[in-house]
Coordinates of C-alpha atoms in Angstrom, one line a residue:
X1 CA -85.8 93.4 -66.2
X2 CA -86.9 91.2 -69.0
X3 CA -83.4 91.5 -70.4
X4 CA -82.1 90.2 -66.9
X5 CA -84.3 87.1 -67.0
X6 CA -83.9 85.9 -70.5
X7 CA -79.8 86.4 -69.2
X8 CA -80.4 84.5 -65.8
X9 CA -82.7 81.8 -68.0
X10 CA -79.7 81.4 -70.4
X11 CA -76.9 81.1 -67.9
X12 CA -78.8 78.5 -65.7
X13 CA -79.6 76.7 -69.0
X14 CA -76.1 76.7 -69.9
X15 CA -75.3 75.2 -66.3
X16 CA -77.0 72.5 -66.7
X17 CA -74.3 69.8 -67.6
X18 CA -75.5 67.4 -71.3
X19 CA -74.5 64.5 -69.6
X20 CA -78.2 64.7 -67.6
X21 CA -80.1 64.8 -70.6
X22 CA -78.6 60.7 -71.3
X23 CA -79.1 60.0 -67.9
X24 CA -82.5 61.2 -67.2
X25 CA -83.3 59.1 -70.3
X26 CA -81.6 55.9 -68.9
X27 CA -83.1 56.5 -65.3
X28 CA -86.6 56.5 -67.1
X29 CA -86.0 53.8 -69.2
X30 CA -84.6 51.5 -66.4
X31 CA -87.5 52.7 -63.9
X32 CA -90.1 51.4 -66.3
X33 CA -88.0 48.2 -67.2
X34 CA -87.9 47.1 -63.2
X35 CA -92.0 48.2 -63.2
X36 CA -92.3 46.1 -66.2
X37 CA -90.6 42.9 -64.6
X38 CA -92.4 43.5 -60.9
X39 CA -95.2 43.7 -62.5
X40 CA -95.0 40.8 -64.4
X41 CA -93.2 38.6 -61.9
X42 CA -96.6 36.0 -61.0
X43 CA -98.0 36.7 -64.2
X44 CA -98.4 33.4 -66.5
X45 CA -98.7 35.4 -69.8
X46 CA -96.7 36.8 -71.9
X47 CA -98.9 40.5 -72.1
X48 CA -97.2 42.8 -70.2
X49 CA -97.4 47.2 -70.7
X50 CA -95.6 46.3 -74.4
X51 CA -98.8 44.9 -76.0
X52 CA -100.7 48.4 -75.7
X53 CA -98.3 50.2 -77.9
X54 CA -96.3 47.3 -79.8
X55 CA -99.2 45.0 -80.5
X56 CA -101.1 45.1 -83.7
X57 CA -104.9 46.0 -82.7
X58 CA -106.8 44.7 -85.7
X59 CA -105.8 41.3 -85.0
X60 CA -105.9 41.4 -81.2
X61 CA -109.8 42.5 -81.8
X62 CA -110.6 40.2 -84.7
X63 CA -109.2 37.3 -82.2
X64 CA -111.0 38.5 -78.9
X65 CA -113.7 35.8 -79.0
X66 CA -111.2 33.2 -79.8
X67 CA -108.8 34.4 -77.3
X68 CA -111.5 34.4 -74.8
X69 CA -113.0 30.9 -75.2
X70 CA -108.5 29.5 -75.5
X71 CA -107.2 31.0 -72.6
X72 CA -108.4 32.0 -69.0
X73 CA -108.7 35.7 -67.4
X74 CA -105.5 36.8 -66.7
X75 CA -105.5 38.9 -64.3
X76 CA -101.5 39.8 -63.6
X77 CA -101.5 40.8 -67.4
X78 CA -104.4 43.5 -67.0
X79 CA -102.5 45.0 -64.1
X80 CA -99.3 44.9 -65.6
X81 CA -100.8 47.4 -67.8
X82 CA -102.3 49.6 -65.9
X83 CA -99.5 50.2 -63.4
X84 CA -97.2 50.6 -66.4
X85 CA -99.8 53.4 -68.2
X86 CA -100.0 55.2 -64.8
X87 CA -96.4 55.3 -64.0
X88 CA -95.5 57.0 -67.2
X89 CA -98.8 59.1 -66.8
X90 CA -97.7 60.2 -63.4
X91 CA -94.3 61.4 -64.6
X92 CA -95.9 63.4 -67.3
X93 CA -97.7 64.5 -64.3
X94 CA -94.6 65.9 -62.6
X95 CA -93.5 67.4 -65.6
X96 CA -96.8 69.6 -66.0
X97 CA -96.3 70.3 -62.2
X98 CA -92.8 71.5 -62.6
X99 CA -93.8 73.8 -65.9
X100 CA -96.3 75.0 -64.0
X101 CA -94.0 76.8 -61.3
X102 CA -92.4 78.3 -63.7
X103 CA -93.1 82.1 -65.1
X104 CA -92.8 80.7 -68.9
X105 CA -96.6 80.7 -70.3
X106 CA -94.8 79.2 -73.6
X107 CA -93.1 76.5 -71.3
X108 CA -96.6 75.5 -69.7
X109 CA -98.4 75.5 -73.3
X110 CA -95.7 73.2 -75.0
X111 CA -95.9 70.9 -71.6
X112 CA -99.5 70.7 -72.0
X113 CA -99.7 70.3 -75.5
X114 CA -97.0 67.7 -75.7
X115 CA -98.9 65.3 -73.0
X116 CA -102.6 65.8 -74.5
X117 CA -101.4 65.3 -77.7
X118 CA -100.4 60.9 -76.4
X119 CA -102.8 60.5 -73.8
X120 CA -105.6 59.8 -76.7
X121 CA -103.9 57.0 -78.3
X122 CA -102.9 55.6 -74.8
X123 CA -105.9 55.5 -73.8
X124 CA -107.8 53.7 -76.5
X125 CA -104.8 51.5 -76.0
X126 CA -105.1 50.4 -72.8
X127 CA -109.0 50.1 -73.2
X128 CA -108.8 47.9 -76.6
X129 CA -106.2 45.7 -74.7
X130 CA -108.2 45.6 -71.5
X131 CA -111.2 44.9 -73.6
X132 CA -108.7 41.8 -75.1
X133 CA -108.4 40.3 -71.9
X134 CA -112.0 40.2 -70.9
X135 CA -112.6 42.5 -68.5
X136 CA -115.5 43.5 -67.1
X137 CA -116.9 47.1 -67.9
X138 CA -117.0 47.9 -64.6
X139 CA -113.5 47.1 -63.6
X140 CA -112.1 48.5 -67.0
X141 CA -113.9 52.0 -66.2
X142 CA -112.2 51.4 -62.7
X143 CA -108.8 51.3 -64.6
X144 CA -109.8 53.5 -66.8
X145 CA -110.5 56.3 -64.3
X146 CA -107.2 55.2 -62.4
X147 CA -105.0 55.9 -65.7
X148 CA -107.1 59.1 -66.2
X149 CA -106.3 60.7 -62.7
X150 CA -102.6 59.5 -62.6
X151 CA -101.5 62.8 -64.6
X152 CA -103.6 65.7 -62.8
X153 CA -103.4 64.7 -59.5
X154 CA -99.7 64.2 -59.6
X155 CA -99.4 67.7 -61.3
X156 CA -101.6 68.6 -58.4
X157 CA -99.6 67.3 -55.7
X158 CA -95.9 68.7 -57.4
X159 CA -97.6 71.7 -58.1
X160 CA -98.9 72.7 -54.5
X161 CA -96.4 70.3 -52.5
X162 CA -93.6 72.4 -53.6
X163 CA -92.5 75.8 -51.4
X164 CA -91.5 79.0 -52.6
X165 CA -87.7 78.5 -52.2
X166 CA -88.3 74.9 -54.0
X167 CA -89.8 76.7 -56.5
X168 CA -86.8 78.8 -57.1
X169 CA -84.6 75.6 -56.6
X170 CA -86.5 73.6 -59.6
X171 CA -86.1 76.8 -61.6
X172 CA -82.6 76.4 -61.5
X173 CA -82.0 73.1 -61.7
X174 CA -84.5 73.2 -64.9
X175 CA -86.4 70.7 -63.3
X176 CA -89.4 70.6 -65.7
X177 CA -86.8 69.2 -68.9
X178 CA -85.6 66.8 -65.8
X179 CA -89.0 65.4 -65.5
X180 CA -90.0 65.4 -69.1
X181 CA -86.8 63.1 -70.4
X182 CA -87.6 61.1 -67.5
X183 CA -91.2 61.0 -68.7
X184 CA -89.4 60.2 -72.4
X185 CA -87.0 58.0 -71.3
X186 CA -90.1 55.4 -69.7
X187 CA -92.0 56.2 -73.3
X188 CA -88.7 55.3 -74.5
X189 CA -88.6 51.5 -72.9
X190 CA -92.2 50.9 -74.6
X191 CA -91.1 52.2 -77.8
X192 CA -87.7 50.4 -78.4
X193 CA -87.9 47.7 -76.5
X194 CA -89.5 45.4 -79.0
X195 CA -85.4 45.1 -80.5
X196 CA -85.0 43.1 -77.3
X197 CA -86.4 39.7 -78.0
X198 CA -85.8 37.8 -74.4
X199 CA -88.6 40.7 -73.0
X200 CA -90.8 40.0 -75.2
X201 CA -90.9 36.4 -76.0
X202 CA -90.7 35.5 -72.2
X203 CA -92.6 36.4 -69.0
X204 CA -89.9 37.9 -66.9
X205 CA -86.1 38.5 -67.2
X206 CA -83.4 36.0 -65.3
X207 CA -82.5 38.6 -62.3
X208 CA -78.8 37.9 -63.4
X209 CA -79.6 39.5 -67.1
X210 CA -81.4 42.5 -65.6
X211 CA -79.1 43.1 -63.7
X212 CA -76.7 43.0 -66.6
X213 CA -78.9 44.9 -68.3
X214 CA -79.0 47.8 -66.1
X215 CA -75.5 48.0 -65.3
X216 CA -74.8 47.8 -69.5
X217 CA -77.3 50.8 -69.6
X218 CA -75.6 52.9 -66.5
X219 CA -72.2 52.2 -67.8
X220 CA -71.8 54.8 -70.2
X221 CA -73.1 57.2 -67.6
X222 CA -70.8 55.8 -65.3
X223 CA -67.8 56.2 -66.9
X224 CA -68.6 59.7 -68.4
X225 CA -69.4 61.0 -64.6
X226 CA -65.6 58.8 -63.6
X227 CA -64.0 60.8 -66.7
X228 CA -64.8 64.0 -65.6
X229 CA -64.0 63.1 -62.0
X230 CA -60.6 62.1 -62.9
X231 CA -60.4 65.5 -65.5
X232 CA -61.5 67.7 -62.1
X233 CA -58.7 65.5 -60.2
X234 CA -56.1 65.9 -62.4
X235 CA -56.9 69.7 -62.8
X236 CA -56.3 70.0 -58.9
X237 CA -53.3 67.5 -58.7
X238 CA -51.6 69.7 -61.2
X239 CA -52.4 73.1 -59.5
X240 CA -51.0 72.1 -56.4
X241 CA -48.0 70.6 -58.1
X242 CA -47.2 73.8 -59.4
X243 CA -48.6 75.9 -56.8
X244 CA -45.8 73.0 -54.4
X245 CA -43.6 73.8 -56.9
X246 CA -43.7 77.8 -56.9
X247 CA -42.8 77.4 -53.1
X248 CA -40.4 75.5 -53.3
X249 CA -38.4 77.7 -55.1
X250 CA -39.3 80.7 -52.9
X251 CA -38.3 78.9 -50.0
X252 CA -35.1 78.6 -52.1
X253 CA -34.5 81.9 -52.5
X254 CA -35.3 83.0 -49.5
X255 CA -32.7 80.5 -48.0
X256 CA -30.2 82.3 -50.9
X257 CA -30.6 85.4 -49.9
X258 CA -29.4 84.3 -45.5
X259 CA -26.8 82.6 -46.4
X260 CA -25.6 85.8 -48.5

């Protein structure tokens, strides 16, 4: 029976088309872009979810008394953060939800291990640039709490909102790597994004170039999906020439042999 489920595993892994592991990225990368800007939309700042992983901490703490006594609380900034930190928190969330559906203990482990191993680091993060932006120690523990309960109780919630045939149904579909790249692909827009000056030298992004900027991110995707729609088009067309073709010249024959 073993043998049977390592087959069954394989097969379903090899149905699984490539062309989702790129788009599951891009969906998470975008998803966290448009959080990014909403977020920021009335903020007055340029600190936005970037700063906790792309800002250099030494100098953001040597500054804090300067920075406070310079520049007002700003309070868009600190929540720009938090949402950001708890979206990507809640995906990884999912993704321990989905794993744990799943009859693979080694799955689960490497799930687990991968999320503990970044939530340290994040963390400290968020607290050193909530600490930054003058916020009280009440409040901070408030979004400090809020950032620490994002992952469980959306593992929670996956893992108990989902029936027994959805469990099956996730199986298949290999929905745990699903929500892990899409859990990567929102790391992915913190960690890269830096190479994209007009995000992080301005407050917010003209609609016209985010929308440009999603569509130039989709259109690879796009045209890969249009490709092999017009491959699976062409691949019928030409059966049912031939197949139109093959009856044709039975009918032929057919009208051969009454005349004879």
């Amino acid at each position: 029976s073993s043998h049977q489920t390592t087959a069954t595993s394989t097969h379903q892994a090899e149905s699984i088309p490539h062309s989702v592991i790129g788009v599951t990225l891009v969906l998470g990368f975008v998803f966290m872009l448009l959080i990014d800007q909403c977020a920021s939309k009335h903020s007055s700042t340029k600190y936005t979810v970037l700063n906790i992983f792309n800002s250099n901490f030494k100098n953001l703490i040597s500054d804090s008394l300067e920075a406070a006594d310079e520049n007002p609380p700003r309070h868009s900034s600190k929540i720009t953060a938090t949402i950001g930190l708890i979206v990507h928190a809640a995906a990884d969330g999912v993704a321990l939800g989905a794993s744990a559906t799943t009859s693979h203990t080694d799955v689960e482990m490497i799930v687990f291990l991968a999320i503990m191993l970044h939530k340290a680091p994040a963390a400290f993060g968020l607290v050193t640039f909530l600490m930054h932006e003058g916020l009280e120690r009440n409040r901070l523990r408030k979004h400090l709490i809020a950032f620490s309960l994002s992952a469980p109780v959306s593992a929670f919630i996956t893992y108990f909102g989902i029936s027994q045939s959805a469990h099956e149904t996730l199986s298949m579909y290999n929905a745990t790597g699903v929500a892990m790249l899409f859990s990567a692909g929102t790391f992915l827009y913190v960690a890269t994004v830096h190479v994209l000056p007009e995000i992080t030298q301005h407050q917010q992004l003209k609609f016209s170039e985010l929308i440009t900027l999603i569509l130039g991110a989709l259109l690879p995707s796009l045209l890969t999906f249009i490709k092999n729609l017009m491959y699976i088009i062409g691949l019928k067309t030409a059966f049912n020439i031939c197949f139109l073709g093959i009856e044709i010249t039975r009918l032929k024959s057919r009208q051969r042999k009454l005349k004879k």
